[in-house]
PDB file of C-alpha atoms and ligand atoms in Angstrom:
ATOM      1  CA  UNK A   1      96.790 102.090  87.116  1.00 62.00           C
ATOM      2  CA  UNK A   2      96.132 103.978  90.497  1.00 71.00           C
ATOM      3  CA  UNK A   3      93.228 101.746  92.249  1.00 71.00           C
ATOM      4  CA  UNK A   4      92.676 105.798  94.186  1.00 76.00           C
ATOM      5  CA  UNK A   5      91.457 107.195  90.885  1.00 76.00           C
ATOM      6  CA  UNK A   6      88.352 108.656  91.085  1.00 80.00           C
ATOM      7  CA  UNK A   7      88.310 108.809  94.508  1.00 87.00           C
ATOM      8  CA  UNK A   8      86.187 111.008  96.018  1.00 89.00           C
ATOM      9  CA  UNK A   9      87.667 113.108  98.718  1.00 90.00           C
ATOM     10  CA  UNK A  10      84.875 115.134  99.694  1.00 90.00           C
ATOM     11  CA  UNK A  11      83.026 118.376  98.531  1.00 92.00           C
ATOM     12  CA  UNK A  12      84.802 121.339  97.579  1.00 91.00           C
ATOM     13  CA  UNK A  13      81.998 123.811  99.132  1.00 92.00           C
ATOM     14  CA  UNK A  14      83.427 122.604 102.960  1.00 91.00           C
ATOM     15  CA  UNK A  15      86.892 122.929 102.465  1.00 91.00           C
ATOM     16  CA  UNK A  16      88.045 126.119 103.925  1.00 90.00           C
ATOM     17  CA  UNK A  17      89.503 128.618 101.976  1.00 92.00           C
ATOM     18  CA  UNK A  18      93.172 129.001 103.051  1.00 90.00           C
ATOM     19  CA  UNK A  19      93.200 126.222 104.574  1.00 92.00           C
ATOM     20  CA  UNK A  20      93.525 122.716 105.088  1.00 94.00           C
ATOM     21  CA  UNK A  21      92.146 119.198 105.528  1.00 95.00           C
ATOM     22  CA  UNK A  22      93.079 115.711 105.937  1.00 96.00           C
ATOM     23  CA  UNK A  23      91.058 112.907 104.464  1.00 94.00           C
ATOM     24  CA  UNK A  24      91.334 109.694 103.716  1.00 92.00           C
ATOM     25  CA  UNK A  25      91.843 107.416 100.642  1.00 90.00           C
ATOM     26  CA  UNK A  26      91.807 103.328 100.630  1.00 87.00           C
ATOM     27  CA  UNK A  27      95.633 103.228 103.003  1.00 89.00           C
ATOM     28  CA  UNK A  28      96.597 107.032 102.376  1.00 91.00           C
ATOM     29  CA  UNK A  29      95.869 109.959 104.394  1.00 95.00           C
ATOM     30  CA  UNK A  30      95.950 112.781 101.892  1.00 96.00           C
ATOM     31  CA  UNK A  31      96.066 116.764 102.794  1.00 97.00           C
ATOM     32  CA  UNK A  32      93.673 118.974 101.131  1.00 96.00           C
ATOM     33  CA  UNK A  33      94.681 122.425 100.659  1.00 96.00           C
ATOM     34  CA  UNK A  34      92.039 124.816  99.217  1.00 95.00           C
ATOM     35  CA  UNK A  35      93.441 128.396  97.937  1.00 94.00           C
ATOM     36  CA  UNK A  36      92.140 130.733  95.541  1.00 92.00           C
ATOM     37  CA  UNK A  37      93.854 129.175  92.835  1.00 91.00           C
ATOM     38  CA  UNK A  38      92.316 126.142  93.542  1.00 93.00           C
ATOM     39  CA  UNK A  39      92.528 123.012  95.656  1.00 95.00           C
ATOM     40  CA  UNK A  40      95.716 121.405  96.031  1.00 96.00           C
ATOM     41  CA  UNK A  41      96.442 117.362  97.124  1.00 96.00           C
ATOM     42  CA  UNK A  42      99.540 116.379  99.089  1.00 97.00           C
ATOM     43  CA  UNK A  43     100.672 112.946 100.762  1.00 97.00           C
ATOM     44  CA  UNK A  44      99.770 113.919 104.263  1.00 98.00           C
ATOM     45  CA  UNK A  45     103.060 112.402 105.438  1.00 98.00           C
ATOM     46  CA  UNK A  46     106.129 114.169 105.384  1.00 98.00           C
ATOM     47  CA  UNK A  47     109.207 113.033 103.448  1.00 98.00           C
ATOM     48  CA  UNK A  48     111.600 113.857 106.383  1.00 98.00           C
ATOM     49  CA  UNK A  49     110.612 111.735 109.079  1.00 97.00           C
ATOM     50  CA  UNK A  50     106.900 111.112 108.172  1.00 97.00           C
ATOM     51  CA  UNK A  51     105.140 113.776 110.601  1.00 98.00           C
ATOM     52  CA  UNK A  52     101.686 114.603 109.460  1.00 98.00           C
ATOM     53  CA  UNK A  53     101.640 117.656 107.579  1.00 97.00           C
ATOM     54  CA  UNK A  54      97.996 118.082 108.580  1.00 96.00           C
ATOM     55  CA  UNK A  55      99.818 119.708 111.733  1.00 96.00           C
ATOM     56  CA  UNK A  56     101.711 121.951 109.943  1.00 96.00           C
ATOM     57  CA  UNK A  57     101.573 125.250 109.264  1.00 97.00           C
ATOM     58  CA  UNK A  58     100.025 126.754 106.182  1.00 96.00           C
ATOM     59  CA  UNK A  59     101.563 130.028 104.932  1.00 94.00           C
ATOM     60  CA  UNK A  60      99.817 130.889 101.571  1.00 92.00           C
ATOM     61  CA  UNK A  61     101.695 128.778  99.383  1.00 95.00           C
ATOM     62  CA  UNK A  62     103.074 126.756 101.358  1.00 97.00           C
ATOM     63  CA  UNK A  63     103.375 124.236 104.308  1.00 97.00           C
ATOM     64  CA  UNK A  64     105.950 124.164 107.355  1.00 98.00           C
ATOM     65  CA  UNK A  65     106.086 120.493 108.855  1.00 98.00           C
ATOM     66  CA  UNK A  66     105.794 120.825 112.783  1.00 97.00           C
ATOM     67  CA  UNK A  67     108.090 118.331 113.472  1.00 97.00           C
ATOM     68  CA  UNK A  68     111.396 119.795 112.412  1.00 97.00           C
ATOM     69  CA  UNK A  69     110.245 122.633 110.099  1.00 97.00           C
ATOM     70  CA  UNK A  70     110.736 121.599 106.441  1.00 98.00           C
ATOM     71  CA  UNK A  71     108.700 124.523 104.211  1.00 98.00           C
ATOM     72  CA  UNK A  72     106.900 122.841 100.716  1.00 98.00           C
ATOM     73  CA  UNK A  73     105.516 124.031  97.760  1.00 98.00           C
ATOM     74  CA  UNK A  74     101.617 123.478  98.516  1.00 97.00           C
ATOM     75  CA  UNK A  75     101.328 123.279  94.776  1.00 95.00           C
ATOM     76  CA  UNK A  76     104.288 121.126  93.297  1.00 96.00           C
ATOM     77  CA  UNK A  77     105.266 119.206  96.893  1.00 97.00           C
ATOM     78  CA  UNK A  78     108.889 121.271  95.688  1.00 98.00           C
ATOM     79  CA  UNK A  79     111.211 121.416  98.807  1.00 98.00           C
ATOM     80  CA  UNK A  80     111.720 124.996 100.201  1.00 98.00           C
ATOM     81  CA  UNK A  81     113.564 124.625 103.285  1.00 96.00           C
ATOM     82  CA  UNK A  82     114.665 121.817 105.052  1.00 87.00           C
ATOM     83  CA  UNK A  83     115.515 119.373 106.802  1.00 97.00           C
ATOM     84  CA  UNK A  84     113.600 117.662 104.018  1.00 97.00           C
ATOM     85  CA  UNK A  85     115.631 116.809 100.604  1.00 98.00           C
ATOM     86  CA  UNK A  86     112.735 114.783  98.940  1.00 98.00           C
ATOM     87  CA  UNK A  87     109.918 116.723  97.236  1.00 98.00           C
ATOM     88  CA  UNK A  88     106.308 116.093  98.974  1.00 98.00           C
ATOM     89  CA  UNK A  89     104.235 113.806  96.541  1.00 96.00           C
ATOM     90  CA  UNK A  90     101.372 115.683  95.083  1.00 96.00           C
ATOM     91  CA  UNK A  91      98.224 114.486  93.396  1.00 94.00           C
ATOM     92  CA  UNK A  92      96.231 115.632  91.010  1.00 94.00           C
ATOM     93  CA  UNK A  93      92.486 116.229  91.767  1.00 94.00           C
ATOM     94  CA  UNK A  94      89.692 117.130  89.660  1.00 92.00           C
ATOM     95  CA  UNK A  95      86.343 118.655  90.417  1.00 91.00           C
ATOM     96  CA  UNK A  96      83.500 116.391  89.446  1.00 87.00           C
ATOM     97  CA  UNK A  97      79.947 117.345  90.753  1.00 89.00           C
ATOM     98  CA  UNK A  98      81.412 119.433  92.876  1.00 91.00           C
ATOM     99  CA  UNK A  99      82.934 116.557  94.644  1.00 92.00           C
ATOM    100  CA  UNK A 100      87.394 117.115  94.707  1.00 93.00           C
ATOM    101  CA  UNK A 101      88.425 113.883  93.053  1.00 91.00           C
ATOM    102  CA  UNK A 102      91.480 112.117  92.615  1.00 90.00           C
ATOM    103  CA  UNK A 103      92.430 112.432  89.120  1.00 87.00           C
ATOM    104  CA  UNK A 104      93.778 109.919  86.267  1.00 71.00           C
TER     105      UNK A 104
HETATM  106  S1  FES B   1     109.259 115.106 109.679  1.00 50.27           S
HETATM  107 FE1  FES B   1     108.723 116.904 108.600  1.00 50.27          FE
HETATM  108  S2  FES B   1     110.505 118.126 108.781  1.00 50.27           S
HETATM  109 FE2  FES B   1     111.068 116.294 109.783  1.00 50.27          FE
END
């Protein structure tokens, strides 16, 4: 079992729509990505090389990694473009309260 679960990552309300924020849980820096689809939870840390995708670029759906320009899938971490060959892991968040939290 994830030790994360349940986690509360913060309140939905002051995410920005279309766009993102970084925030952390226990070890893990995790990227929140609020659309109108609804909020979306990536490992802040590009598969590549590890660059923060927190300085990325979002682009509706998806997220271009500064560093050396991989595009992902905000939604499924899926690999668009590389360099990157590894999908971005995602996690699954719930809305409890109001509060985004890290789901079972
Ligand atoms: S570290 Fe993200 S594309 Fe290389």
């Amino acid at each position: 079992m994830d030790p994360l679960q349940h986690t509360k990552l913060g309140y939905a309300k002051d995410l920005p729509m279309g766009d993102m924020k970084v925030v952390k849980a226990g070890d893990r820096e995790i990227l929140l990505v609020k659309l109108e689809a609804g909020i979306y939870a990536l490992d802040n840390f590009c598969t590549h090389g590890g660059c923060r995708l927190g300085y990325g670029k979002l682009e509706g759906e998806t997220i271009r990694c500064l560093c050396h320009g991989s595009v992902f899938n905000v939604r499924t971490g899926e690999v668009l473009g590389g360099p990157a060959t590894r999908p971005q892991p995602t996690y699954n968040v719930i809305l409890e309260d109001g509060e985004v939290t890290l789901a079972p």
